[in-house]
PDB file of C-alpha atoms in Angstrom:
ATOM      1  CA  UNK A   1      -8.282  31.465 -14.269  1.00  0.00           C
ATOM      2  CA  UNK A   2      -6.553  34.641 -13.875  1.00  0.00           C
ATOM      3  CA  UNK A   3      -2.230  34.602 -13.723  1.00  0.00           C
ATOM      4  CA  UNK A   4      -0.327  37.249 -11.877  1.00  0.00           C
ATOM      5  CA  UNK A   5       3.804  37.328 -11.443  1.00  0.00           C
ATOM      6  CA  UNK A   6       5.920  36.108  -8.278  1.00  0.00           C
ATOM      7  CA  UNK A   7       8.312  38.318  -6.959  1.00  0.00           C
ATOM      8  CA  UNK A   8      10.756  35.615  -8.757  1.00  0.00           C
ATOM      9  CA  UNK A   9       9.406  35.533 -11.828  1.00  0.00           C
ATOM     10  CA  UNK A  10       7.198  32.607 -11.455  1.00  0.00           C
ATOM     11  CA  UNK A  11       3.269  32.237 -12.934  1.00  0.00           C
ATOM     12  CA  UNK A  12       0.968  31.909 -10.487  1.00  0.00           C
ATOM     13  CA  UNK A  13      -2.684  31.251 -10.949  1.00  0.00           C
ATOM     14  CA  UNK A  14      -6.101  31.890  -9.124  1.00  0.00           C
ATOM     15  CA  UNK A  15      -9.362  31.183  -9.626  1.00  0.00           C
ATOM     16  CA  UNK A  16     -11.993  33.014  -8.364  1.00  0.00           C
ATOM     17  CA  UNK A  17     -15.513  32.476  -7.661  1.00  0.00           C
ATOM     18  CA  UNK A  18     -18.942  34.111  -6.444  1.00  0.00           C
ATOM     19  CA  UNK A  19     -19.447  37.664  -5.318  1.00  0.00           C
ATOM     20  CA  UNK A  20     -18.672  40.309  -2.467  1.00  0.00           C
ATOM     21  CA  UNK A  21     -15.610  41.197  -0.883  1.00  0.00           C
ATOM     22  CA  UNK A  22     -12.543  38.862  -1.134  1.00  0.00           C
ATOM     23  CA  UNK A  23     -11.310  35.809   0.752  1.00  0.00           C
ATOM     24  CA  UNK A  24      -7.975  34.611  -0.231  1.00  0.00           C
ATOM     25  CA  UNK A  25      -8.116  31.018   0.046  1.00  0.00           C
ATOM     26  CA  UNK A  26      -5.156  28.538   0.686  1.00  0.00           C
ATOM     27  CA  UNK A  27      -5.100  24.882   0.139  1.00  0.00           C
ATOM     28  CA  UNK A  28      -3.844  21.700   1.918  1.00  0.00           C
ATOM     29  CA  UNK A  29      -2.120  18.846   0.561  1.00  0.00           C
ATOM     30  CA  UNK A  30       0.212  20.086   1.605  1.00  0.00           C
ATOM     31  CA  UNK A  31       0.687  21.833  -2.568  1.00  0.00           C
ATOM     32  CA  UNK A  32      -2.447  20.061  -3.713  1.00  0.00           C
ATOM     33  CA  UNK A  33      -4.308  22.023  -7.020  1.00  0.00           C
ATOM     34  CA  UNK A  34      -6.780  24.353  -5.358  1.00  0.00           C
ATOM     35  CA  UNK A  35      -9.971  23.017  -7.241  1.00  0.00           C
ATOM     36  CA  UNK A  36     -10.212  20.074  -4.228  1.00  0.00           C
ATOM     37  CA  UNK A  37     -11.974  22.933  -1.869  1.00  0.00           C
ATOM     38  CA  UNK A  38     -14.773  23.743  -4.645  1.00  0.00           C
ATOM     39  CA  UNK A  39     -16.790  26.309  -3.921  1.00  0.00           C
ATOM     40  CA  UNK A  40     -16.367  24.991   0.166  1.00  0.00           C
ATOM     41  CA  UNK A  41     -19.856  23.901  -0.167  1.00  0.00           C
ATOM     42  CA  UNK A  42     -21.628  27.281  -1.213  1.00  0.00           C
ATOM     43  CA  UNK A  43     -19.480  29.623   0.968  1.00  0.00           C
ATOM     44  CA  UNK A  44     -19.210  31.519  -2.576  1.00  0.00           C
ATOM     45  CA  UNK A  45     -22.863  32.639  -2.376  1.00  0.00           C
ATOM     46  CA  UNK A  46     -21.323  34.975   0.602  1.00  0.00           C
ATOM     47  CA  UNK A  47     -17.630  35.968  -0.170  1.00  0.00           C
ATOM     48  CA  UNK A  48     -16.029  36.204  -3.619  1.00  0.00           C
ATOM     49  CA  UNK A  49     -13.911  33.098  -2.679  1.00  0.00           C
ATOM     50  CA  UNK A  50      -9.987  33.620  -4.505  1.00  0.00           C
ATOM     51  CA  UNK A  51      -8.366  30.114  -4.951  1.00  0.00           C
ATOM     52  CA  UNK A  52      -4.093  30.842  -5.068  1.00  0.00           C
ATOM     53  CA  UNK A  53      -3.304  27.851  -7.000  1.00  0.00           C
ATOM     54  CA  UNK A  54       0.549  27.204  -5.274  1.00  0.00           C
ATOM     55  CA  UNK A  55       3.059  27.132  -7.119  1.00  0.00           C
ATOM     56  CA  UNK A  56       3.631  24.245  -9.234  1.00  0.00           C
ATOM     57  CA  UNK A  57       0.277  22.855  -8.527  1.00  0.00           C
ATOM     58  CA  UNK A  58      -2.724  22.856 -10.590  1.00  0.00           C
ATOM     59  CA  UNK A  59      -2.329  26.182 -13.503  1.00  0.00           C
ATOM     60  CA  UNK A  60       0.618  27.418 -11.409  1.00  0.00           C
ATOM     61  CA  UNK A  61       3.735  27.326 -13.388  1.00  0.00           C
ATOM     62  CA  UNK A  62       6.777  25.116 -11.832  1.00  0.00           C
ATOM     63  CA  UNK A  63       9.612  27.535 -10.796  1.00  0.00           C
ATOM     64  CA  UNK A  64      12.801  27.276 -11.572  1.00  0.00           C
ATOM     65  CA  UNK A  65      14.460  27.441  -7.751  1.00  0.00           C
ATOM     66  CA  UNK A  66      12.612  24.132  -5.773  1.00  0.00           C
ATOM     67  CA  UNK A  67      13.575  25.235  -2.658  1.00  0.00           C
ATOM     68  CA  UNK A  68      10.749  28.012  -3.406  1.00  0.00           C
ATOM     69  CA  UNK A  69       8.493  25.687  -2.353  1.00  0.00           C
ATOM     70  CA  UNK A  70       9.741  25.801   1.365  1.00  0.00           C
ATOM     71  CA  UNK A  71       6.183  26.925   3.294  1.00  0.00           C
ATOM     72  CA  UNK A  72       8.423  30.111   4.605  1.00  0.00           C
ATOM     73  CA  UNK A  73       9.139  31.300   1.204  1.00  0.00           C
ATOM     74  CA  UNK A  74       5.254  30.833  -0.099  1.00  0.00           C
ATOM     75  CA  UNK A  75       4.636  33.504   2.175  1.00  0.00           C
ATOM     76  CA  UNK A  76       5.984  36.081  -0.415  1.00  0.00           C
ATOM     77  CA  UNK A  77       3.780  34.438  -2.899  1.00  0.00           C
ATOM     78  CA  UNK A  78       0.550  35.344  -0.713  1.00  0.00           C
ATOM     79  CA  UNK A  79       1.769  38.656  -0.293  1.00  0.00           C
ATOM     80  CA  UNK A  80       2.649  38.979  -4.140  1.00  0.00           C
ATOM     81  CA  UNK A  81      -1.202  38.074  -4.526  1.00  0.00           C
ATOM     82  CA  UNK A  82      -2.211  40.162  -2.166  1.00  0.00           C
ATOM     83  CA  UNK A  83      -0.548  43.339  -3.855  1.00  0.00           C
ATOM     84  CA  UNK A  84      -1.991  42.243  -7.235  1.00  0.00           C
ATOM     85  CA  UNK A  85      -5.300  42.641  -6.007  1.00  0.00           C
ATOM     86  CA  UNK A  86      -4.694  45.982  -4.818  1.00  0.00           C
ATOM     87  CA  UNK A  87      -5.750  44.985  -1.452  1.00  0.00           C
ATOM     88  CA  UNK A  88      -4.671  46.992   2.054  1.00  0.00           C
ATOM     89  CA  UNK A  89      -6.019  44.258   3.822  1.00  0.00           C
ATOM     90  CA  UNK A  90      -7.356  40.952   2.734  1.00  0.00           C
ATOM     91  CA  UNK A  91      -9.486  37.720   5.094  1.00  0.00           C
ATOM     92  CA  UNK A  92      -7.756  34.760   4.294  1.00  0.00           C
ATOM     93  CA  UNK A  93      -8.880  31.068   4.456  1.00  0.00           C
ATOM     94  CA  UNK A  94      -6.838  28.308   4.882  1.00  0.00           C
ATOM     95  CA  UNK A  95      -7.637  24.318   5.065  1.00  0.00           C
ATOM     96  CA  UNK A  96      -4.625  21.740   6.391  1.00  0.00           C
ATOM     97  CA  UNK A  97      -1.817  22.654   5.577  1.00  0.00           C
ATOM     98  CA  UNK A  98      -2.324  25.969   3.940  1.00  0.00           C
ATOM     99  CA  UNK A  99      -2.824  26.917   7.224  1.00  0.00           C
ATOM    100  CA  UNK A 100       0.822  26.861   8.237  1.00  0.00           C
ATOM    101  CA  UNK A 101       1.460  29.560   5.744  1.00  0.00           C
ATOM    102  CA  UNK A 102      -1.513  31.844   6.695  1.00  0.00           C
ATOM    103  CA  UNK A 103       0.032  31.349  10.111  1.00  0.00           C
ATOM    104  CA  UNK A 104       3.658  32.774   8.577  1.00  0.00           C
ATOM    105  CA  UNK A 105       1.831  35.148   6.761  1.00  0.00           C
ATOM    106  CA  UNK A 106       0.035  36.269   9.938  1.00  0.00           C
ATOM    107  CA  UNK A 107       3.572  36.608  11.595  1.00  0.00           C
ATOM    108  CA  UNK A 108       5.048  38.604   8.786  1.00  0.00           C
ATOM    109  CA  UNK A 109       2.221  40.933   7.262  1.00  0.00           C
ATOM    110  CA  UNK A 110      -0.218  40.989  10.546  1.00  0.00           C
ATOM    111  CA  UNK A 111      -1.275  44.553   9.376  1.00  0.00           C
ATOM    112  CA  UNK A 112      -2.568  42.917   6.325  1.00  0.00           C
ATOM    113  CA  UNK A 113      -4.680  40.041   7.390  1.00  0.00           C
ATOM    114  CA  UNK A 114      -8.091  41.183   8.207  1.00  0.00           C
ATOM    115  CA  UNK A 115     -10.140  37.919   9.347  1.00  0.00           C
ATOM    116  CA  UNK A 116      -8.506  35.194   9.866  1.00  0.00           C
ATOM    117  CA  UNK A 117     -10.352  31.303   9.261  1.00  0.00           C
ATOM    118  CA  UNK A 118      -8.252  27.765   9.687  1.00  0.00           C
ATOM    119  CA  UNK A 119      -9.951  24.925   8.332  1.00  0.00           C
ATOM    120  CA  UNK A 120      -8.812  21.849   9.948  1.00  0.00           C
ATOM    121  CA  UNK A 121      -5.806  23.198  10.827  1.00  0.00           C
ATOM    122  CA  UNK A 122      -2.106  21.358  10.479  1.00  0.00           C
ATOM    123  CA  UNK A 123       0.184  22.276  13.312  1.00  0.00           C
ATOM    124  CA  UNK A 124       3.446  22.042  12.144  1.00  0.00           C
ATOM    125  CA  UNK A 125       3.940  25.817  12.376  1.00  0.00           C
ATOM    126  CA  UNK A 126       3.493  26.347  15.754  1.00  0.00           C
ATOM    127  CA  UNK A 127       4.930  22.835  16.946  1.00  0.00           C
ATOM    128  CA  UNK A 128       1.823  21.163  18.471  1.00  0.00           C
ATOM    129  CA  UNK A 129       1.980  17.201  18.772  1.00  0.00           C
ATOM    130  CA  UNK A 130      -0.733  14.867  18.345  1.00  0.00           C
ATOM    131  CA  UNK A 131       0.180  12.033  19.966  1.00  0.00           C
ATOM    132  CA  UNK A 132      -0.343   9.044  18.786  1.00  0.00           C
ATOM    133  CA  UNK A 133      -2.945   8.079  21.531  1.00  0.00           C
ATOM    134  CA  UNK A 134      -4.946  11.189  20.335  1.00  0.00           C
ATOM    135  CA  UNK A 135      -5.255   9.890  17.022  1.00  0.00           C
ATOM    136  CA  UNK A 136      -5.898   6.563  18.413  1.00  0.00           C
ATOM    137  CA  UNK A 137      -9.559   8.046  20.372  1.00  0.00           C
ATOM    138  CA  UNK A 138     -10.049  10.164  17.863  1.00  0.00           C
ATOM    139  CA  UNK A 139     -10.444   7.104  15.337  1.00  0.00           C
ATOM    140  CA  UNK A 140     -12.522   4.806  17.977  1.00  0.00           C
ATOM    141  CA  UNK A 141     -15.163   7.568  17.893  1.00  0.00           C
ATOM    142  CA  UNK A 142     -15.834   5.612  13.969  1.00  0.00           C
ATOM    143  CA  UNK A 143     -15.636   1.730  15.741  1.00  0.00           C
ATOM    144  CA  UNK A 144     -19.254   1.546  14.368  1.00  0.00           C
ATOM    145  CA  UNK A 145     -18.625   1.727  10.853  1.00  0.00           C
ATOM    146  CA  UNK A 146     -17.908  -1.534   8.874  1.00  0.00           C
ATOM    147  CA  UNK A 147     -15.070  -0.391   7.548  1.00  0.00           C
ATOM    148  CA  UNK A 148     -13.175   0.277  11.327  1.00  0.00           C
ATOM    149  CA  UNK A 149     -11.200  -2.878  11.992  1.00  0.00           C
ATOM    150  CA  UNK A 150      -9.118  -2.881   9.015  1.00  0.00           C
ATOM    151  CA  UNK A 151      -8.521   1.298   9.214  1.00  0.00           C
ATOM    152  CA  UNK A 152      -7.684   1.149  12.834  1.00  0.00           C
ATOM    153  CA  UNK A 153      -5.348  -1.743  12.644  1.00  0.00           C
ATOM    154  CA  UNK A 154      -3.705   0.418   9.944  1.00  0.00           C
ATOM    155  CA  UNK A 155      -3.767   3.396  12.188  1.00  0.00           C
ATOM    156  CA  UNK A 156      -2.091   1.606  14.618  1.00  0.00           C
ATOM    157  CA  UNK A 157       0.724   0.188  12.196  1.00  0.00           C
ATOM    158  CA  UNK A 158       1.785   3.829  11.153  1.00  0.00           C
ATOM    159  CA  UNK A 159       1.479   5.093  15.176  1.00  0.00           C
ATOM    160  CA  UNK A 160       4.170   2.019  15.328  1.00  0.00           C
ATOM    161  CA  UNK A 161       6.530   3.319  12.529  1.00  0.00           C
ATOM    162  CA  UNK A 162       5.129   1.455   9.676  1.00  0.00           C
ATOM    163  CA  UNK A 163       3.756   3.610   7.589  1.00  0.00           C
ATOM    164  CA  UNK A 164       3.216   1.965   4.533  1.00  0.00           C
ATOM    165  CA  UNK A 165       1.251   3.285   0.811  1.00  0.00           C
ATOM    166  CA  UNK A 166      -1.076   0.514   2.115  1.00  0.00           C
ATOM    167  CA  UNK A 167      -1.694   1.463   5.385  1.00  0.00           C
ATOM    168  CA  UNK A 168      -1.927   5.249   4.600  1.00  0.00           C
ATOM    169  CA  UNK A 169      -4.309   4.037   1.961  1.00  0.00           C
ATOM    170  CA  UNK A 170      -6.430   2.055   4.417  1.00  0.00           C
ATOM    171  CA  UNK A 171      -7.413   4.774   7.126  1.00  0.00           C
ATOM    172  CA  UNK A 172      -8.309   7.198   4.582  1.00  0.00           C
ATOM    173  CA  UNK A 173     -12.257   6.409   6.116  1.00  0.00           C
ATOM    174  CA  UNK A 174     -11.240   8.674   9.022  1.00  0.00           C
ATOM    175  CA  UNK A 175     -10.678  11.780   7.200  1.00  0.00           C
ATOM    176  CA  UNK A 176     -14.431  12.086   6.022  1.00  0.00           C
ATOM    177  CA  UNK A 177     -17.423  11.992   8.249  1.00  0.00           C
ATOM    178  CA  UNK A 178     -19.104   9.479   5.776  1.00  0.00           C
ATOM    179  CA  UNK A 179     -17.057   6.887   3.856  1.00  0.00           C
ATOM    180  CA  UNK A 180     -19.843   6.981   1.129  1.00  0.00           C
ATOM    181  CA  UNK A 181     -19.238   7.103  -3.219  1.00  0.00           C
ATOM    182  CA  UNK A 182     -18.916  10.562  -3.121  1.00  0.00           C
ATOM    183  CA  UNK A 183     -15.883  10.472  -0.134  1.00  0.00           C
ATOM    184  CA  UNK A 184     -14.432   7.545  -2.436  1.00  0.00           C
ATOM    185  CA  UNK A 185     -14.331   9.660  -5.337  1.00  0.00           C
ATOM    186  CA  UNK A 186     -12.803  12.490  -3.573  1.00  0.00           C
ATOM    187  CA  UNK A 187     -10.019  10.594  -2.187  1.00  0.00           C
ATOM    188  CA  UNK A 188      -9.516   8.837  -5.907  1.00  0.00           C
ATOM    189  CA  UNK A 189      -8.596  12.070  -6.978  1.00  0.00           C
ATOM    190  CA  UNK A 190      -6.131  13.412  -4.526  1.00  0.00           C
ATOM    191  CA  UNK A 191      -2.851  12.092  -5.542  1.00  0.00           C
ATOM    192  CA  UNK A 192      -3.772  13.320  -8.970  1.00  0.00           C
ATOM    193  CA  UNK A 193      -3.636  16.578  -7.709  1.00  0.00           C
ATOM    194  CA  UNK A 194      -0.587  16.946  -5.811  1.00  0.00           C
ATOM    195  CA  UNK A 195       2.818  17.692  -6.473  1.00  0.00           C
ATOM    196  CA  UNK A 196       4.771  15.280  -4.882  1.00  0.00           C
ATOM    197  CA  UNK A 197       8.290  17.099  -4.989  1.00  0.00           C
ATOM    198  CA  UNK A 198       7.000  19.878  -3.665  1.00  0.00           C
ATOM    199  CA  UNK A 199       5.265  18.467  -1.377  1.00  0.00           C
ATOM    200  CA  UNK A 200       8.167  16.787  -0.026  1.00  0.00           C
ATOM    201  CA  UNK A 201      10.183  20.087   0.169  1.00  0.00           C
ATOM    202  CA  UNK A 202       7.184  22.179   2.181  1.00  0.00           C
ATOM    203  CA  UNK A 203       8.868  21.331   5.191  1.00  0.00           C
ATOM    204  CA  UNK A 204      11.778  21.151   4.827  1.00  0.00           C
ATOM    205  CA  UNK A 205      14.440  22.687   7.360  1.00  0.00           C
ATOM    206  CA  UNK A 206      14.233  26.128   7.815  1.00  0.00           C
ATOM    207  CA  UNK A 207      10.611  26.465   7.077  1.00  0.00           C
ATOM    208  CA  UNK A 208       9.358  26.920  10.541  1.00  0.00           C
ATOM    209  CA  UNK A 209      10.751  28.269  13.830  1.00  0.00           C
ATOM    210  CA  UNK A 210       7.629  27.740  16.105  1.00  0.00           C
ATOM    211  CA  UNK A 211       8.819  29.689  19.150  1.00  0.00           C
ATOM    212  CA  UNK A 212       8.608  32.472  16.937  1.00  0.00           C
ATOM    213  CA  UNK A 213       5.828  31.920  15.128  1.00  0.00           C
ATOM    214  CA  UNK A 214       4.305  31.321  18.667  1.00  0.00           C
ATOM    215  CA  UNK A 215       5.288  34.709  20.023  1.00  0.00           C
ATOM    216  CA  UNK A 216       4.333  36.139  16.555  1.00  0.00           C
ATOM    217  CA  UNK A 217       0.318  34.842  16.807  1.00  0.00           C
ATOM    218  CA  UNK A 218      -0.018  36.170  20.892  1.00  0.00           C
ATOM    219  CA  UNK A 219       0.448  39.650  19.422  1.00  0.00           C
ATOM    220  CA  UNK A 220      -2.282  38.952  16.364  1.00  0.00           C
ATOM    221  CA  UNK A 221      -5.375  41.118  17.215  1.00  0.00           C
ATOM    222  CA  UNK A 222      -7.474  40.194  14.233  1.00  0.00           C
ATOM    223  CA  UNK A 223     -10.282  38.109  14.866  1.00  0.00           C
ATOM    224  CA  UNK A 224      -9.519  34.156  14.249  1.00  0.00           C
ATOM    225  CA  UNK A 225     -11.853  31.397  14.118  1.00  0.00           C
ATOM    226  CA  UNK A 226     -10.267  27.681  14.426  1.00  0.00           C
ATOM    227  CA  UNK A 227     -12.930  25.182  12.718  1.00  0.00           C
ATOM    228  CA  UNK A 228     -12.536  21.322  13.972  1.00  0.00           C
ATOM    229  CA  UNK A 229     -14.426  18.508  12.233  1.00  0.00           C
ATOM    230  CA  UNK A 230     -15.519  16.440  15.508  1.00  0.00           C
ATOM    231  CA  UNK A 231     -13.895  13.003  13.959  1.00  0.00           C
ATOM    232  CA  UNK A 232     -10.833  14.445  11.935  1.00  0.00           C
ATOM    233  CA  UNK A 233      -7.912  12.105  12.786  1.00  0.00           C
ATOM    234  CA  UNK A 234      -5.782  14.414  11.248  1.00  0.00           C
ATOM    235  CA  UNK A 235      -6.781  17.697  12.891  1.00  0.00           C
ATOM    236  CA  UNK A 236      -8.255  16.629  16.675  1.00  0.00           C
ATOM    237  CA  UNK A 237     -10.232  19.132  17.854  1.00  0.00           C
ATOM    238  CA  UNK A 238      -8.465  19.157  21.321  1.00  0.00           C
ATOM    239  CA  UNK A 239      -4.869  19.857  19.617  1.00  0.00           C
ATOM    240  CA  UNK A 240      -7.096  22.582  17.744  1.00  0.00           C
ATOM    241  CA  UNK A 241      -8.178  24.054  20.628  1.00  0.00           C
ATOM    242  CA  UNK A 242      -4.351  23.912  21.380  1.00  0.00           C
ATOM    243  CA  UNK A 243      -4.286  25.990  18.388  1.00  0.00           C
ATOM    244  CA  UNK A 244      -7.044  28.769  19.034  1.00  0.00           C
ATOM    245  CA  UNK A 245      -5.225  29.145  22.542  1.00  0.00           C
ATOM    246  CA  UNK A 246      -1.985  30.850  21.105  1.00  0.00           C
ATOM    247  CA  UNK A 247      -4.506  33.518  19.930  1.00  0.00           C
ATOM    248  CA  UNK A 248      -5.361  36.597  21.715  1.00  0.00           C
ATOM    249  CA  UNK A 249      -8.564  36.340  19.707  1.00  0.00           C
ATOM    250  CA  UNK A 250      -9.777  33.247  18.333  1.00  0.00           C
ATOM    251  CA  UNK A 251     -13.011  31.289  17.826  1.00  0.00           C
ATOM    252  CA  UNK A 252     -13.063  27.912  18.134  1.00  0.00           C
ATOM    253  CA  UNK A 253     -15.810  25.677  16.543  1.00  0.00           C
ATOM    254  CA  UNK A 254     -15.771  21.709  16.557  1.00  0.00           C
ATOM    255  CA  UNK A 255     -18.271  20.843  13.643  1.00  0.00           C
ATOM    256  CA  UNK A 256     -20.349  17.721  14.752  1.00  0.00           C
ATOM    257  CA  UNK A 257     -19.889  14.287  12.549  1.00  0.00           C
ATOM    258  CA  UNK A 258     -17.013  16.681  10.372  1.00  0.00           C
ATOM    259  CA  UNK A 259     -13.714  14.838   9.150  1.00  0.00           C
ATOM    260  CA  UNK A 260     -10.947  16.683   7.907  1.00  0.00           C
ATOM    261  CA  UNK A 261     -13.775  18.612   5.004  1.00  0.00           C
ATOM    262  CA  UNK A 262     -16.237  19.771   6.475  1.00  0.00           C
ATOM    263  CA  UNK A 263     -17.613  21.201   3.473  1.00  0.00           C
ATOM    264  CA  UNK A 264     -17.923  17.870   2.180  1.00  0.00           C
ATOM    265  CA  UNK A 265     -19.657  16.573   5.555  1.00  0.00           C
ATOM    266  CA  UNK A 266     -22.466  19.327   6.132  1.00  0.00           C
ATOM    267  CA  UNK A 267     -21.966  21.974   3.678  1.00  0.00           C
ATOM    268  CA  UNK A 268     -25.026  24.009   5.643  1.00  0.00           C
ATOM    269  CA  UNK A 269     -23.268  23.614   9.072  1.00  0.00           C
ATOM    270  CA  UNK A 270     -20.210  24.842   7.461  1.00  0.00           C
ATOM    271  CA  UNK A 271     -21.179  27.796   5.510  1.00  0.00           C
ATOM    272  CA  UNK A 272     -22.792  29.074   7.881  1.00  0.00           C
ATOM    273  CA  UNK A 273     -20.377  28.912  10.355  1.00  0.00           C
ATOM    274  CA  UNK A 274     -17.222  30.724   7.950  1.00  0.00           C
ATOM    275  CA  UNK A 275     -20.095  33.383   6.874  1.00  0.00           C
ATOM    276  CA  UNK A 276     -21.242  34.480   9.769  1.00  0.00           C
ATOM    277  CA  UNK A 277     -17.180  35.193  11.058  1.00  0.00           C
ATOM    278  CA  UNK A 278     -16.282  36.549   7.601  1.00  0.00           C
ATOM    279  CA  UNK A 279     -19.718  39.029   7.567  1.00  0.00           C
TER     280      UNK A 279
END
């Protein structure tokens, strides 16, 4: 773990791993501890991989202002990384929803960004809906698996309003390609890892203006690639394709039998995929 300082005095930590030139790397949750992506299944054996734990998650330190954890104001975090690298320009990777900030840091700092990869991308930063019918097919594409009935009629109690811990709880199947021991253990850990408060202030108002942020990515001319796991309730691949079209040049790359980590699904499929845009 290495610690730099946030333009607000705040501790940050990163972790970095493998060799080669850098990829800044932001994670999901949204402000879950980086050390859920791993390695992303071996993509350090290409690119020196640089985890930014957020702040307040995992070795980050909690700041003293809350509000900081707004996604808008993370992007001076990035940046604050960035400089402490002693980077011009940096590729940055983002899963979920650490892809809303790479898409404000994209709008504020274009000239820095050099390659750009989303991982399962949330949308909330450039005001995309899944409908609720979306997520519905998206789910019946699993109706083989034994566990189905109960996760779907789950899914379809939070599409109605009722979104209970135990019906969020139930269609967690539908974010992995396999519901196997390793998926189980992986979910197990999750709420371990995240800061809830923060996590609840992410979004908050103010954090996104997506008419702007809109406008913002159609004048992006680094290269983008938009990854889609094939069966990712969370992230369909047709509101990801959604995505990839607000670029003037993006890549976009459904992963077969992928939930919402690929990584975890087919590691191969997946490294090879992020190396080959990253170089």
């Amino acid at each position: 773990m290495t610690a730099f300082t946030a333009h607000d005095g705040t501790k940050l930590a990163y972790h970095a791993f493998g060799e080669g030139a850098p990829v800044l790397c932001l994670p999901g949750g949204p402000m879950q501890d980086s050390v859920y992506l791993g390695n992303l299944g071996g993509l350090a054996a290409h690119r020196q991989l640089i985890m930014l734990d957020l702040r307040g998650t995992g070795q980050s330190a909690v700041p003293e202002d809350v509000s900081s954890y707004r996604c808008d104001r993370l992007v001076d975090d990035v940046e604050s990384l960035r400089v402490h690298l002693g980077l011009d320009t940096v590729d940055v990777l983002a899963h979920s929803a650490g892809v809303n900030l790479a898409a404000l840091y994209a709008e504020r700092h274009p000239e820095r960004v050099g390659r750009l990869a989303l991982i399962a991308p949330s949308v909330m930063a450039v005001g995309i809906t899944i409908t609720g019918e979306l997520r519905r097919g998206t789910a019946r594409l699993r109706r083989d698996e034994p566990w189905f009935p109960e996760a779907f009629a789950a899914l379809e109690a939070i599409v109605a309003g009722n979104a209970t811990s135990e019906a969020v709880e139930a269609i967690a199947p539908f974010f992995h390609g396999r519901w196997d021991e390793a998926a189980r253990a992986f979910r197990a850990a999750e709420d371990g890892q995240k800061n809830a408060e923060a996590a609840g202030l992410f979004a908050a108002e103010g954090a996104f203006d997506p008419d702007a942020t809109r406008a913002a990515l159609a004048r992006f001319t680094a290269p983008v690639l938009l990854l889609a796991g094939e069966v990712d309730l969370n992230s369909p691949p047709p509101a990801v394709a959604e995505f990839a079209g607000l670029f003037p040049h993006a890549e976009l790359v459904v992963q077969p039998g992928a939930g919402h980590f690929p990584w975890l699904d087919d590691p191969d499929t997946f490294v090879a995929t992020t190396a080959a845009f990253l170089g």
